[in-house]
Amino acid sequence: MFRLPLVVCLMAVFFASAALAQTYPLNQSSPVTDAFTSGGVANCQRGWRFQVNASGVTVSQMGCWYPDGTTSQKTISLFDANSQALLAQVTPSVGTGWRWANLTTPVALTNGGQYIVTGFTVTASYYFRSVTGMTQWMPTGTIQYLDMRYANSCTSTTFPSSTLSNYQYGVVDIGYTTGPGITVAATAGTS
């Protein structure tokens, strides 16, 4: 019968996908350790535009660094940089340091596509600094930093069209996995 090989194959696919490790482009670096300035303005989007340089990249988490003493949540958004479409939003719980939230529906990114991850808050609770020469804040490789993006006097769904080069402002990030999509088809009558 073909049932046993099908079960074994399905188990292999399940365990292979469960083993995919989450990758964070900013490596959960600390803006405190790297002497970022805290403050900013309220009711704004702050984040960064990036390019995807690999196939099979799927965003399953988004997060931000909360400054000590912050009591206001940030809404983290993922936009398509070309169409300006809002692809996903999460609101990580308030805490100290990096805080993450899982996407209800993971978002598959296109190789060569450009995207923007931003954080919105109603308070002035961001970290920022020029990151020229600070490679931990300007990733290359699968996810490549392009520039800082922002919008002022806005809402959490406003597309951030303004640009600053060589800055990190807002300290937001994605969590992603890489791997090919796996399709398993069972053919009746095979053993």
PDB file of C-alpha atoms in Angstrom:
ATOM      1  CA  MET A   1       0.000   0.000   0.000  1.00  0.00           C
ATOM      2  CA  PHE A   2       1.012   3.585  -0.421  1.00  0.00           C
ATOM      3  CA  ARG A   3      -0.223   4.750   3.005  1.00  0.00           C
ATOM      4  CA  LEU A   4       2.964   4.121   4.990  1.00  0.00           C
ATOM      5  CA  PRO A   5       5.264   5.970   2.543  1.00  0.00           C
ATOM      6  CA  LEU A   6       2.730   8.813   2.379  1.00  0.00           C
ATOM      7  CA  VAL A   7       2.623   9.093   6.179  1.00  0.00           C
ATOM      8  CA  VAL A   8       6.428   9.016   6.393  1.00  0.00           C
ATOM      9  CA  CYS A   9       6.696  11.667   3.671  1.00  0.00           C
ATOM     10  CA  LEU A  10       4.139  13.923   5.370  1.00  0.00           C
ATOM     11  CA  MET A  11       5.958  13.548   8.693  1.00  0.00           C
ATOM     12  CA  ALA A  12       9.248  14.500   7.024  1.00  0.00           C
ATOM     13  CA  VAL A  13       7.660  17.629   5.540  1.00  0.00           C
ATOM     14  CA  PHE A  14       6.117  18.554   8.910  1.00  0.00           C
ATOM     15  CA  PHE A  15       9.345  18.151  10.859  1.00  0.00           C
ATOM     16  CA  ALA A  16      11.432  19.860   8.157  1.00  0.00           C
ATOM     17  CA  SER A  17       9.198  22.930   8.226  1.00  0.00           C
ATOM     18  CA  ALA A  18       9.132  22.943  12.041  1.00  0.00           C
ATOM     19  CA  ALA A  19      12.934  22.961  12.068  1.00  0.00           C
ATOM     20  CA  LEU A  20      13.216  26.181  10.044  1.00  0.00           C
ATOM     21  CA  ALA A  21      14.968  28.672  12.281  1.00  0.00           C
ATOM     22  CA  GLN A  22      13.743  32.236  12.641  1.00  0.00           C
ATOM     23  CA  THR A  23      16.225  34.837  11.364  1.00  0.00           C
ATOM     24  CA  TYR A  24      16.296  38.476  12.472  1.00  0.00           C
ATOM     25  CA  PRO A  25      18.149  40.852  10.092  1.00  0.00           C
ATOM     26  CA  LEU A  26      19.172  43.213  12.917  1.00  0.00           C
ATOM     27  CA  ASN A  27      20.270  40.211  15.033  1.00  0.00           C
ATOM     28  CA  GLN A  28      18.351  41.656  17.993  1.00  0.00           C
ATOM     29  CA  SER A  29      21.137  44.218  18.448  1.00  0.00           C
ATOM     30  CA  SER A  30      20.803  46.692  21.311  1.00  0.00           C
ATOM     31  CA  PRO A  31      20.318  50.394  20.534  1.00  0.00           C
ATOM     32  CA  VAL A  32      21.301  51.126  24.150  1.00  0.00           C
ATOM     33  CA  THR A  33      24.667  49.365  23.787  1.00  0.00           C
ATOM     34  CA  ASP A  34      25.210  51.126  20.444  1.00  0.00           C
ATOM     35  CA  ALA A  35      24.532  54.612  21.905  1.00  0.00           C
ATOM     36  CA  PHE A  36      21.277  55.437  20.113  1.00  0.00           C
ATOM     37  CA  THR A  37      19.388  58.557  21.240  1.00  0.00           C
ATOM     38  CA  SER A  38      15.887  58.090  22.667  1.00  0.00           C
ATOM     39  CA  GLY A  39      12.937  60.379  22.084  1.00  0.00           C
ATOM     40  CA  GLY A  40      11.440  61.477  18.799  1.00  0.00           C
ATOM     41  CA  VAL A  41       8.001  62.747  17.854  1.00  0.00           C
ATOM     42  CA  ALA A  42       4.525  61.347  18.484  1.00  0.00           C
ATOM     43  CA  ASN A  43       2.001  60.004  15.946  1.00  0.00           C
ATOM     44  CA  CYS A  44       4.597  58.921  13.412  1.00  0.00           C
ATOM     45  CA  GLN A  45       5.875  55.915  11.463  1.00  0.00           C
ATOM     46  CA  ARG A  46       9.572  55.042  11.741  1.00  0.00           C
ATOM     47  CA  GLY A  47      11.321  52.097  10.091  1.00  0.00           C
ATOM     48  CA  TRP A  48      13.446  50.923   7.181  1.00  0.00           C
ATOM     49  CA  ARG A  49      13.171  49.786   3.573  1.00  0.00           C
ATOM     50  CA  PHE A  50      14.836  46.550   2.545  1.00  0.00           C
ATOM     51  CA  GLN A  51      15.317  44.334  -0.487  1.00  0.00           C
ATOM     52  CA  VAL A  52      14.901  40.561  -0.469  1.00  0.00           C
ATOM     53  CA  ASN A  53      17.839  38.769  -2.134  1.00  0.00           C
ATOM     54  CA  ALA A  54      16.693  35.142  -1.936  1.00  0.00           C
ATOM     55  CA  SER A  55      13.740  32.942  -2.798  1.00  0.00           C
ATOM     56  CA  GLY A  56      11.536  31.337  -0.170  1.00  0.00           C
ATOM     57  CA  VAL A  57      11.623  34.162   2.416  1.00  0.00           C
ATOM     58  CA  THR A  58       8.530  34.201   4.637  1.00  0.00           C
ATOM     59  CA  VAL A  59       7.925  36.769   7.388  1.00  0.00           C
ATOM     60  CA  SER A  60       6.266  35.180  10.420  1.00  0.00           C
ATOM     61  CA  GLN A  61       7.105  37.719  13.158  1.00  0.00           C
ATOM     62  CA  MET A  62       7.622  41.447  13.532  1.00  0.00           C
ATOM     63  CA  GLY A  63       8.980  43.278  16.526  1.00  0.00           C
ATOM     64  CA  CYS A  64      10.497  46.406  17.998  1.00  0.00           C
ATOM     65  CA  TRP A  65      12.782  47.612  20.753  1.00  0.00           C
ATOM     66  CA  TYR A  66      10.862  49.324  23.547  1.00  0.00           C
ATOM     67  CA  PRO A  67      12.798  51.948  25.531  1.00  0.00           C
ATOM     68  CA  ASP A  68      12.798  51.467  29.324  1.00  0.00           C
ATOM     69  CA  GLY A  69       9.667  52.881  30.928  1.00  0.00           C
ATOM     70  CA  THR A  70       7.580  52.895  27.748  1.00  0.00           C
ATOM     71  CA  THR A  71       3.890  52.347  28.454  1.00  0.00           C
ATOM     72  CA  SER A  72       2.489  52.920  24.955  1.00  0.00           C
ATOM     73  CA  GLN A  73       2.346  50.031  22.486  1.00  0.00           C
ATOM     74  CA  LYS A  74       3.807  50.247  18.991  1.00  0.00           C
ATOM     75  CA  THR A  75       2.001  48.964  15.931  1.00  0.00           C
ATOM     76  CA  ILE A  76       4.492  47.288  13.580  1.00  0.00           C
ATOM     77  CA  SER A  77       3.591  47.282   9.871  1.00  0.00           C
ATOM     78  CA  LEU A  78       4.968  45.600   6.757  1.00  0.00           C
ATOM     79  CA  PHE A  79       4.412  47.454   3.465  1.00  0.00           C
ATOM     80  CA  ASP A  80       5.191  46.573  -0.146  1.00  0.00           C
ATOM     81  CA  ALA A  81       7.505  49.465  -1.111  1.00  0.00           C
ATOM     82  CA  ASN A  82       6.351  49.577  -4.742  1.00  0.00           C
ATOM     83  CA  SER A  83       2.572  49.150  -4.488  1.00  0.00           C
ATOM     84  CA  GLN A  84       2.426  50.786  -1.019  1.00  0.00           C
ATOM     85  CA  ALA A  85       0.101  47.951   0.055  1.00  0.00           C
ATOM     86  CA  LEU A  86      -0.087  47.205   3.783  1.00  0.00           C
ATOM     87  CA  LEU A  87       0.777  43.485   4.006  1.00  0.00           C
ATOM     88  CA  ALA A  88       0.675  42.817   7.764  1.00  0.00           C
ATOM     89  CA  GLN A  89       0.395  44.500  11.166  1.00  0.00           C
ATOM     90  CA  VAL A  90       1.076  43.346  14.724  1.00  0.00           C
ATOM     91  CA  THR A  91       1.219  44.991  18.134  1.00  0.00           C
ATOM     92  CA  PRO A  92       3.880  43.425  20.387  1.00  0.00           C
ATOM     93  CA  SER A  93       3.194  43.629  24.107  1.00  0.00           C
ATOM     94  CA  VAL A  94       4.936  46.437  25.993  1.00  0.00           C
ATOM     95  CA  GLY A  95       8.114  45.464  27.813  1.00  0.00           C
ATOM     96  CA  THR A  96      11.806  46.255  27.875  1.00  0.00           C
ATOM     97  CA  GLY A  97      14.078  45.476  24.941  1.00  0.00           C
ATOM     98  CA  TRP A  98      13.078  43.466  21.875  1.00  0.00           C
ATOM     99  CA  ARG A  99       9.414  42.435  21.848  1.00  0.00           C
ATOM    100  CA  TRP A 100       7.965  40.196  19.120  1.00  0.00           C
ATOM    101  CA  ALA A 101       4.510  39.258  17.871  1.00  0.00           C
ATOM    102  CA  ASN A 102       3.608  36.443  15.481  1.00  0.00           C
ATOM    103  CA  LEU A 103       1.753  37.251  12.272  1.00  0.00           C
ATOM    104  CA  THR A 104      -1.669  35.623  12.073  1.00  0.00           C
ATOM    105  CA  THR A 105      -0.890  34.819   8.438  1.00  0.00           C
ATOM    106  CA  PRO A 106       2.806  34.674   7.459  1.00  0.00           C
ATOM    107  CA  VAL A 107       3.757  36.800   4.430  1.00  0.00           C
ATOM    108  CA  ALA A 108       5.826  35.315   1.580  1.00  0.00           C
ATOM    109  CA  LEU A 109       8.229  37.893   0.130  1.00  0.00           C
ATOM    110  CA  THR A 110       9.354  38.050  -3.497  1.00  0.00           C
ATOM    111  CA  ASN A 111      13.018  37.655  -4.427  1.00  0.00           C
ATOM    112  CA  GLY A 112      14.116  41.117  -5.629  1.00  0.00           C
ATOM    113  CA  GLY A 113      11.098  42.771  -3.996  1.00  0.00           C
ATOM    114  CA  GLN A 114      11.396  45.799  -1.750  1.00  0.00           C
ATOM    115  CA  TYR A 115       9.484  46.163   1.508  1.00  0.00           C
ATOM    116  CA  ILE A 116       9.262  48.531   4.458  1.00  0.00           C
ATOM    117  CA  VAL A 117       8.931  47.574   8.127  1.00  0.00           C
ATOM    118  CA  THR A 118       7.795  50.430  10.398  1.00  0.00           C
ATOM    119  CA  GLY A 119       6.672  51.114  13.927  1.00  0.00           C
ATOM    120  CA  PHE A 120       3.884  53.551  14.841  1.00  0.00           C
ATOM    121  CA  THR A 121       3.307  55.026  18.283  1.00  0.00           C
ATOM    122  CA  VAL A 122       1.258  57.869  19.718  1.00  0.00           C
ATOM    123  CA  THR A 123       4.131  58.821  22.054  1.00  0.00           C
ATOM    124  CA  ALA A 124       7.710  59.943  21.376  1.00  0.00           C
ATOM    125  CA  SER A 125       9.259  56.615  22.376  1.00  0.00           C
ATOM    126  CA  TYR A 126      11.838  55.711  19.737  1.00  0.00           C
ATOM    127  CA  TYR A 127      15.568  55.182  19.472  1.00  0.00           C
ATOM    128  CA  PHE A 128      17.484  56.674  16.548  1.00  0.00           C
ATOM    129  CA  ARG A 129      20.982  57.383  15.224  1.00  0.00           C
ATOM    130  CA  SER A 130      23.151  57.530  12.142  1.00  0.00           C
ATOM    131  CA  VAL A 131      24.350  53.997  11.489  1.00  0.00           C
ATOM    132  CA  THR A 132      27.007  54.672   8.864  1.00  0.00           C
ATOM    133  CA  GLY A 133      29.610  51.929   9.229  1.00  0.00           C
ATOM    134  CA  MET A 134      27.531  50.010  11.796  1.00  0.00           C
ATOM    135  CA  THR A 135      26.936  46.808   9.843  1.00  0.00           C
ATOM    136  CA  GLN A 136      24.718  45.273  12.538  1.00  0.00           C
ATOM    137  CA  TRP A 137      22.134  48.011  11.760  1.00  0.00           C
ATOM    138  CA  MET A 138      22.506  47.866   7.954  1.00  0.00           C
ATOM    139  CA  PRO A 139      22.131  44.179   7.061  1.00  0.00           C
ATOM    140  CA  THR A 140      23.196  42.756   3.716  1.00  0.00           C
ATOM    141  CA  GLY A 141      22.618  39.321   2.272  1.00  0.00           C
ATOM    142  CA  THR A 142      19.147  37.757   2.237  1.00  0.00           C
ATOM    143  CA  ILE A 143      17.636  40.955   3.686  1.00  0.00           C
ATOM    144  CA  GLN A 144      19.466  44.097   2.552  1.00  0.00           C
ATOM    145  CA  TYR A 145      19.008  47.499   4.242  1.00  0.00           C
ATOM    146  CA  LEU A 146      18.291  50.273   1.717  1.00  0.00           C
ATOM    147  CA  ASP A 147      17.259  53.362   3.708  1.00  0.00           C
ATOM    148  CA  MET A 148      15.282  54.689   6.658  1.00  0.00           C
ATOM    149  CA  ARG A 149      11.598  55.459   5.996  1.00  0.00           C
ATOM    150  CA  TYR A 150       9.219  57.673   7.941  1.00  0.00           C
ATOM    151  CA  ALA A 151       5.921  59.602   7.987  1.00  0.00           C
ATOM    152  CA  ASN A 152       4.948  62.337  10.452  1.00  0.00           C
ATOM    153  CA  SER A 153       1.496  63.310  11.811  1.00  0.00           C
ATOM    154  CA  CYS A 154       0.028  60.041  10.574  1.00  0.00           C
ATOM    155  CA  THR A 155      -1.747  56.824  11.555  1.00  0.00           C
ATOM    156  CA  SER A 156      -0.528  53.231  11.760  1.00  0.00           C
ATOM    157  CA  THR A 157      -1.709  52.577   8.179  1.00  0.00           C
ATOM    158  CA  THR A 158       0.035  55.577   6.566  1.00  0.00           C
ATOM    159  CA  PHE A 159       2.653  54.609   3.979  1.00  0.00           C
ATOM    160  CA  PRO A 160       6.067  56.041   5.026  1.00  0.00           C
ATOM    161  CA  SER A 161       7.250  57.863   1.894  1.00  0.00           C
ATOM    162  CA  SER A 162       9.921  60.158   3.403  1.00  0.00           C
ATOM    163  CA  THR A 163      13.544  58.965   3.387  1.00  0.00           C
ATOM    164  CA  LEU A 164      16.756  59.344   5.389  1.00  0.00           C
ATOM    165  CA  SER A 165      19.933  57.550   4.328  1.00  0.00           C
ATOM    166  CA  ASN A 166      22.167  55.666   6.761  1.00  0.00           C
ATOM    167  CA  TYR A 167      19.814  55.974   9.749  1.00  0.00           C
ATOM    168  CA  GLN A 168      17.925  53.550  11.957  1.00  0.00           C
ATOM    169  CA  TYR A 169      14.967  55.258  13.562  1.00  0.00           C
ATOM    170  CA  GLY A 170      12.301  53.364  15.449  1.00  0.00           C
ATOM    171  CA  VAL A 171      14.289  50.118  15.806  1.00  0.00           C
ATOM    172  CA  VAL A 172      11.866  47.636  14.247  1.00  0.00           C
ATOM    173  CA  ASP A 173      12.594  44.309  12.563  1.00  0.00           C
ATOM    174  CA  ILE A 174      11.131  41.224  10.948  1.00  0.00           C
ATOM    175  CA  GLY A 175      11.541  37.574  11.873  1.00  0.00           C
ATOM    176  CA  TYR A 176      11.672  35.334   8.810  1.00  0.00           C
ATOM    177  CA  THR A 177      12.372  31.822   7.630  1.00  0.00           C
ATOM    178  CA  THR A 178      13.831  30.671   4.331  1.00  0.00           C
ATOM    179  CA  GLY A 179      13.165  27.512   2.448  1.00  0.00           C
ATOM    180  CA  PRO A 180      11.424  26.238  -0.616  1.00  0.00           C
ATOM    181  CA  GLY A 181       7.714  25.669  -0.606  1.00  0.00           C
ATOM    182  CA  ILE A 182       7.232  21.911  -0.387  1.00  0.00           C
ATOM    183  CA  THR A 183       4.383  20.206  -2.176  1.00  0.00           C
ATOM    184  CA  VAL A 184       3.837  16.509  -1.654  1.00  0.00           C
ATOM    185  CA  ALA A 185       1.517  14.732  -4.041  1.00  0.00           C
ATOM    186  CA  ALA A 186       0.489  11.143  -3.439  1.00  0.00           C
ATOM    187  CA  THR A 187      -0.362   9.111  -6.508  1.00  0.00           C
ATOM    188  CA  ALA A 188      -2.912   6.330  -6.067  1.00  0.00           C
ATOM    189  CA  GLY A 189      -1.621   2.882  -6.832  1.00  0.00           C
ATOM    190  CA  THR A 190       2.021   3.527  -5.918  1.00  0.00           C
ATOM    191  CA  SER A 191       3.689   1.721  -3.065  1.00  0.00           C
TER     192      SER A 191
END
